[in-house]
mmCIF file of C-alpha atoms in Angstrom:
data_model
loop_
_atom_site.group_PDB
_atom_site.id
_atom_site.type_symbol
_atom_site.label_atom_id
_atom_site.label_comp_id
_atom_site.label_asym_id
_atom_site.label_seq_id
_atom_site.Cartn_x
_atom_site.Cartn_y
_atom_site.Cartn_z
ATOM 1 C CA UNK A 562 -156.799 54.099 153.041
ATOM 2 C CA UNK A 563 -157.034 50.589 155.378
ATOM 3 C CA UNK A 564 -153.271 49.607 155.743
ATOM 4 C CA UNK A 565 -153.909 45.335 155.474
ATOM 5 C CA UNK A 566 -151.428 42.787 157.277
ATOM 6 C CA UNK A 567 -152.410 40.456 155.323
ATOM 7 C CA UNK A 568 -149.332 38.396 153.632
ATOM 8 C CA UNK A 569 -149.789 36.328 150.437
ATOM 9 C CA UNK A 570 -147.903 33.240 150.420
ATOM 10 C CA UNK A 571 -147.716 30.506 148.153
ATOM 11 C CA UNK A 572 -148.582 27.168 149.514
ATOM 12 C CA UNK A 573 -145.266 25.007 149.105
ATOM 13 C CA UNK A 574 -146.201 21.958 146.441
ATOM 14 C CA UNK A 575 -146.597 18.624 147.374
ATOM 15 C CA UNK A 576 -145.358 15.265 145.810
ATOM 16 C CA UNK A 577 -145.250 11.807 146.256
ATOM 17 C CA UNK A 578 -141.449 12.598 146.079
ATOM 18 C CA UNK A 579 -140.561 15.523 148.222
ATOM 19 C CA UNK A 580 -142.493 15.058 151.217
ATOM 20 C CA UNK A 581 -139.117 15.477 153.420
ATOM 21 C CA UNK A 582 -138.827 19.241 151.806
ATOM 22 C CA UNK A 583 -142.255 19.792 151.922
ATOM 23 C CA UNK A 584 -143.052 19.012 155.210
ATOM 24 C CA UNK A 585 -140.067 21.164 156.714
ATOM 25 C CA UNK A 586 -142.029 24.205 154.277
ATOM 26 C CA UNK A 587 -145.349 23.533 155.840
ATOM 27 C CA UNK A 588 -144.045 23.391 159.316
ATOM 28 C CA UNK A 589 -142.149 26.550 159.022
ATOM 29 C CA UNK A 590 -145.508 28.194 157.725
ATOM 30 C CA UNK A 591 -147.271 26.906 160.741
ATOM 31 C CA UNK A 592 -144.687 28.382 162.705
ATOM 32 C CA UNK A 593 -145.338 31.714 161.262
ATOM 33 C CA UNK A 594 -148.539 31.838 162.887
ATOM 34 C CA UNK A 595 -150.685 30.168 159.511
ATOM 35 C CA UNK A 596 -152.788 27.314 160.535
ATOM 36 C CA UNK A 597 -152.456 24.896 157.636
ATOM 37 C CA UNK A 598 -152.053 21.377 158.653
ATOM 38 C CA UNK A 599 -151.974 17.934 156.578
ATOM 39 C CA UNK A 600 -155.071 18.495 155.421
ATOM 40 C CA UNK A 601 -154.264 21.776 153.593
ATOM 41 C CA UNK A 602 -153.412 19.176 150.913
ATOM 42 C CA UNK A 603 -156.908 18.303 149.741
ATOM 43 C CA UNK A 604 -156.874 18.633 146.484
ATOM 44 C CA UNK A 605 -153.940 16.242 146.128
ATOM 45 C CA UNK A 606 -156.007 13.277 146.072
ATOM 46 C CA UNK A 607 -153.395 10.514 146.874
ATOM 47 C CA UNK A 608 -152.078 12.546 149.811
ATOM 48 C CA UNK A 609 -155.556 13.155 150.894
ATOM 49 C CA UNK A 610 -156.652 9.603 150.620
ATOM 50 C CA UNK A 611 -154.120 8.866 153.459
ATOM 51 C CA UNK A 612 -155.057 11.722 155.904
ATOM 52 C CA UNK A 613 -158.810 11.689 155.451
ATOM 53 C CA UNK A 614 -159.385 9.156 158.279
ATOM 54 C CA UNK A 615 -157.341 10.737 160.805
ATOM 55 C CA UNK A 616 -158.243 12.224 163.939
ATOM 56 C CA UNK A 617 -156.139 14.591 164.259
ATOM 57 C CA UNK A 618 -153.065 16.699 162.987
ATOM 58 C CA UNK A 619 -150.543 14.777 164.890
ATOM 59 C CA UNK A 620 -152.522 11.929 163.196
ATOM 60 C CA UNK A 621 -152.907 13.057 159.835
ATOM 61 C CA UNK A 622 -148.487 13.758 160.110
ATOM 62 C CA UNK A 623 -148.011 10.254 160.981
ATOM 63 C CA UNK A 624 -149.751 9.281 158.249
ATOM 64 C CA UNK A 625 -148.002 11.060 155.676
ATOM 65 C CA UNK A 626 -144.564 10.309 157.328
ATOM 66 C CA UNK A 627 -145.164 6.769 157.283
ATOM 67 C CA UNK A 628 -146.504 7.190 153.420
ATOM 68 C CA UNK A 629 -143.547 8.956 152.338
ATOM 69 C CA UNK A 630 -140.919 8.248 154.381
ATOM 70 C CA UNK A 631 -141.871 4.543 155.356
ATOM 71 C CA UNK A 632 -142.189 2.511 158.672
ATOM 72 C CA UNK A 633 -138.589 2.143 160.397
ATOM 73 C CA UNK A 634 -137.421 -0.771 157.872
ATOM 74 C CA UNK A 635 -137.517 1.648 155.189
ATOM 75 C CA UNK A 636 -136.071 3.953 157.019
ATOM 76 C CA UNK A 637 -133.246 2.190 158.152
ATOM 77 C CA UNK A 638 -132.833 0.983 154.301
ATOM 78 C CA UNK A 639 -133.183 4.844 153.419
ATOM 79 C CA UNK A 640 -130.763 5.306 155.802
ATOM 80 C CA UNK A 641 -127.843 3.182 155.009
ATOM 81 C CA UNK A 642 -128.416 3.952 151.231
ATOM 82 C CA UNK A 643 -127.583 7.906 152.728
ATOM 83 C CA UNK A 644 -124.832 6.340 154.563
ATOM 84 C CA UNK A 645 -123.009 4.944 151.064
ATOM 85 C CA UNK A 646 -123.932 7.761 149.161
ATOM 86 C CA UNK A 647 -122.039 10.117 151.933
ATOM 87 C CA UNK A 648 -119.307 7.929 152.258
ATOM 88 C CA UNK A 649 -118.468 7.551 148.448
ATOM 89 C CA UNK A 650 -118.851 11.213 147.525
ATOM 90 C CA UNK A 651 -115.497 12.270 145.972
ATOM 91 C CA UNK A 652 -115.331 15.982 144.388
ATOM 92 C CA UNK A 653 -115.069 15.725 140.455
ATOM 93 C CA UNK A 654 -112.321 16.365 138.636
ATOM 94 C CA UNK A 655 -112.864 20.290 137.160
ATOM 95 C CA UNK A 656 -115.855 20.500 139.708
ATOM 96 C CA UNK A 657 -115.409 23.999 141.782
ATOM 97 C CA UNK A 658 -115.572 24.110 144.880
ATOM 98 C CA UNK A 659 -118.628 25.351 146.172
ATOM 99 C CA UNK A 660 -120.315 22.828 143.505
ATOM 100 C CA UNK A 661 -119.150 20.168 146.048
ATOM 101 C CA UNK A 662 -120.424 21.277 148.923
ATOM 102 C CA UNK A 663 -123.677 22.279 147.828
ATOM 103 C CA UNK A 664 -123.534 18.282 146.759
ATOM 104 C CA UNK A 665 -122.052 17.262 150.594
ATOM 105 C CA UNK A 666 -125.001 19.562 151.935
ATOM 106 C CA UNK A 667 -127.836 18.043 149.805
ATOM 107 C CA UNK A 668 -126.867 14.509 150.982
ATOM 108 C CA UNK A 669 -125.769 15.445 154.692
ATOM 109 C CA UNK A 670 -129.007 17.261 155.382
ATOM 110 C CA UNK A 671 -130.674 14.151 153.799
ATOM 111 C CA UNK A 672 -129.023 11.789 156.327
ATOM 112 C CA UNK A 673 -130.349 14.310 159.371
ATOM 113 C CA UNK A 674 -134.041 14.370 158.163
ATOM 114 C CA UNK A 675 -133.945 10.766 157.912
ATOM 115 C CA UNK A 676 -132.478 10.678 161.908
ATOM 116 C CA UNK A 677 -128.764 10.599 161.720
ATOM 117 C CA UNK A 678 -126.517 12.463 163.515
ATOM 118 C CA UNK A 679 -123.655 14.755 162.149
ATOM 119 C CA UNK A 680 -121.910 17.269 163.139
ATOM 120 C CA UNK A 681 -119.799 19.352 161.680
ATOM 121 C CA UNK A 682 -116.376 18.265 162.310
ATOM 122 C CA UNK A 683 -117.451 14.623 160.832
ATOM 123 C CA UNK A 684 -118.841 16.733 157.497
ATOM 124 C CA UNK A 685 -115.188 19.102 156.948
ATOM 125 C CA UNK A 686 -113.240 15.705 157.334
ATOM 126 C CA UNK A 687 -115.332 14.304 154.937
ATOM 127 C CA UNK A 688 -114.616 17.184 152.341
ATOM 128 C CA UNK A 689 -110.911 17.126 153.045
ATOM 129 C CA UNK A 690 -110.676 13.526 152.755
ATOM 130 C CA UNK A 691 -112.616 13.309 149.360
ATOM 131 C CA UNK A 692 -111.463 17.050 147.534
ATOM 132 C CA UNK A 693 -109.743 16.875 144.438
ATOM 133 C CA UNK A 694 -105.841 16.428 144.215
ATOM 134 C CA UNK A 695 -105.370 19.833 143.174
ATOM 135 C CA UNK A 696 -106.742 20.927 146.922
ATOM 136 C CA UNK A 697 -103.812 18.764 148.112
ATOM 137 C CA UNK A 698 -101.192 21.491 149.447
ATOM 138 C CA UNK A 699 -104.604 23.364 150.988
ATOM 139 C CA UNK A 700 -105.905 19.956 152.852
ATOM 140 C CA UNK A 701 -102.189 19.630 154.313
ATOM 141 C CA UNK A 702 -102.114 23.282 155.364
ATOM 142 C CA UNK A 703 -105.739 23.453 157.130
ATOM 143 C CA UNK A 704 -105.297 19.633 159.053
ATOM 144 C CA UNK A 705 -101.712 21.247 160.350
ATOM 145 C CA UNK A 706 -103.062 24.726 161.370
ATOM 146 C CA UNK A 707 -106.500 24.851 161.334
ATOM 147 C CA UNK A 708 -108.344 23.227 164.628
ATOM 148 C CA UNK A 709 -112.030 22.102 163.113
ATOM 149 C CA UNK A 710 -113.622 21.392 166.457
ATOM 150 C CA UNK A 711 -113.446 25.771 166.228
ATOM 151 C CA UNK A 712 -114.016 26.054 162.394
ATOM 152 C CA UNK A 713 -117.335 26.412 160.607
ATOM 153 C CA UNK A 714 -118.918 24.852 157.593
ATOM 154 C CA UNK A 715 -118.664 28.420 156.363
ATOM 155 C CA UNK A 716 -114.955 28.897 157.064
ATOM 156 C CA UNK A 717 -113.483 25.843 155.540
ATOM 157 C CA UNK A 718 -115.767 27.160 152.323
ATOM 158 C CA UNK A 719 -114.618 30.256 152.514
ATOM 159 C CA UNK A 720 -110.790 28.810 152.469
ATOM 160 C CA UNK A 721 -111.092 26.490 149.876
ATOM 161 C CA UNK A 722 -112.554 28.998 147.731
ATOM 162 C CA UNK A 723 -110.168 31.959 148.059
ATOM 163 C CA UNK A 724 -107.535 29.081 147.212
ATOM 164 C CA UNK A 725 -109.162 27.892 144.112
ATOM 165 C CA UNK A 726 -109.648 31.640 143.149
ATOM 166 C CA UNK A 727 -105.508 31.857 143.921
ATOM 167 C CA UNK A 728 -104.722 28.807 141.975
ATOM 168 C CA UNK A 729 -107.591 29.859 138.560
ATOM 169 C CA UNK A 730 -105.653 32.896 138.837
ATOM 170 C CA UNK A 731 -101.999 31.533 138.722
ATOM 171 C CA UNK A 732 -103.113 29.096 135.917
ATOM 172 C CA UNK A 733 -104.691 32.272 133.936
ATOM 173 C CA UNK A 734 -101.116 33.811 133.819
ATOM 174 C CA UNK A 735 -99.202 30.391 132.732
ATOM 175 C CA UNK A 736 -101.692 30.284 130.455
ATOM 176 C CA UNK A 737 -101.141 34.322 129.306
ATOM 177 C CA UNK A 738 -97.374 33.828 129.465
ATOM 178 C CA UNK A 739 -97.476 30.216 127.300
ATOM 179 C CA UNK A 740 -100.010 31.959 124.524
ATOM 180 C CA UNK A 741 -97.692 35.151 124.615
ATOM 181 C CA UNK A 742 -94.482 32.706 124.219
ATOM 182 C CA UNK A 743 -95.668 30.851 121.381
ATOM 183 C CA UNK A 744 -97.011 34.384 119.369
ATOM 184 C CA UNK A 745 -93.616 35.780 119.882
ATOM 185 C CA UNK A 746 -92.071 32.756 118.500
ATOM 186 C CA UNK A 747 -94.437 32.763 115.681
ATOM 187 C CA UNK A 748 -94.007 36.393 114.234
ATOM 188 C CA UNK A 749 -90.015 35.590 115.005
ATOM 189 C CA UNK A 750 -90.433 32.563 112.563
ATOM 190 C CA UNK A 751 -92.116 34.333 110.250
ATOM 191 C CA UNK A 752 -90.726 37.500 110.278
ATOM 192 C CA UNK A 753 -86.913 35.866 109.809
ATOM 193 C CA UNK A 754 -88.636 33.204 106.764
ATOM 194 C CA UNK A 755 -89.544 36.954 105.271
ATOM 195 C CA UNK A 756 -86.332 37.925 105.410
#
């Protein structure tokens, strides 16, 4: 029996409104060693309509960035828009923790497709300024101890999480000790308006 090297893949979908996603799919396939290019997207017949004069790949990508993404006006619009949305992000009240990352993440990687810069450091003050006032005591304890210039994304999750798990935990038992306080004192009322 032949063995075949042949992979099957699924050829990442393409919209007027996730060309940023889509193109960092398409170029990741490329880079596997599968030749598809702009023009993969033929039967999308908006998409193709833009590409089906160009000369070349590089062409045919300039094209579609410009279509989707829009000359540097929109962009800087785009941009600044990315720039409020960061800025205003505050973690909901009851919203866990890795919730409000994955939120921070969406819009941070949003702002670095679109050309800004950001590292790290700028993205954990960010959380830590705008986390929930039950994180409070945690923020205190990591801006006194914790150097972020050496921490990762990863390790400030990992953190905050193992305190949130600390602090559900604590809250379960209040909780176990209030609902076991107020049974007792039920079956004492009733047991002494038996009596």
């Amino acid at each position: 029996m032949a063995n075949n090297d042949m992979v099957s893949f699924q050829v990442p979908t393409f919209n007027k409104n996730n060309y940023d996603n889509w193109s960092i799919k398409i170029k990741a396939l490329r880079n596997q060693e599968f030749v598809l290019s702009p023009w993969d997207i033929s039967h999308y017949d908006d998409a193709f309509e833009k590409v089906s004069k160009a000369k070349s790949t590089k062409e045919a990508w300039e094209k579609l960035k410009i279509s989707y993404k829009g000359a540097d006006p929109v962009k800087k619009v785009r941009l600044e828009t990315l720039r409020a949305k960061f800025e205003m992000l505050q973690m909901k009240e009851g919203e866990i923790i890795s919730d409000y990352f994955s939120r921070v993440l969406m819009v941070t990687n949003q702002l670095k497709r679109n050309g800004k810069k950001l590292d790290d450091v700028k993205i954990m003050e960010k959380i830590l300024r705008s986390l929930d006032s039950n994180f409070d005591h945690m923020v205190a304890i990591i801006e006194e101890t914790k150097d972020l210039e050496a921490m990762t994304l990863k390790q400030l999750l990992g953190s905050l999480q193992a305190y949130e798990e600390k602090k559900r935990k604590k809250e379960r038992i209040v909780e176990q000790l209030f609902k076991t306080r107020i049974d007792g004192a039920k079956e004492e009322s009733s047991s002494s308006h038996n009596n």
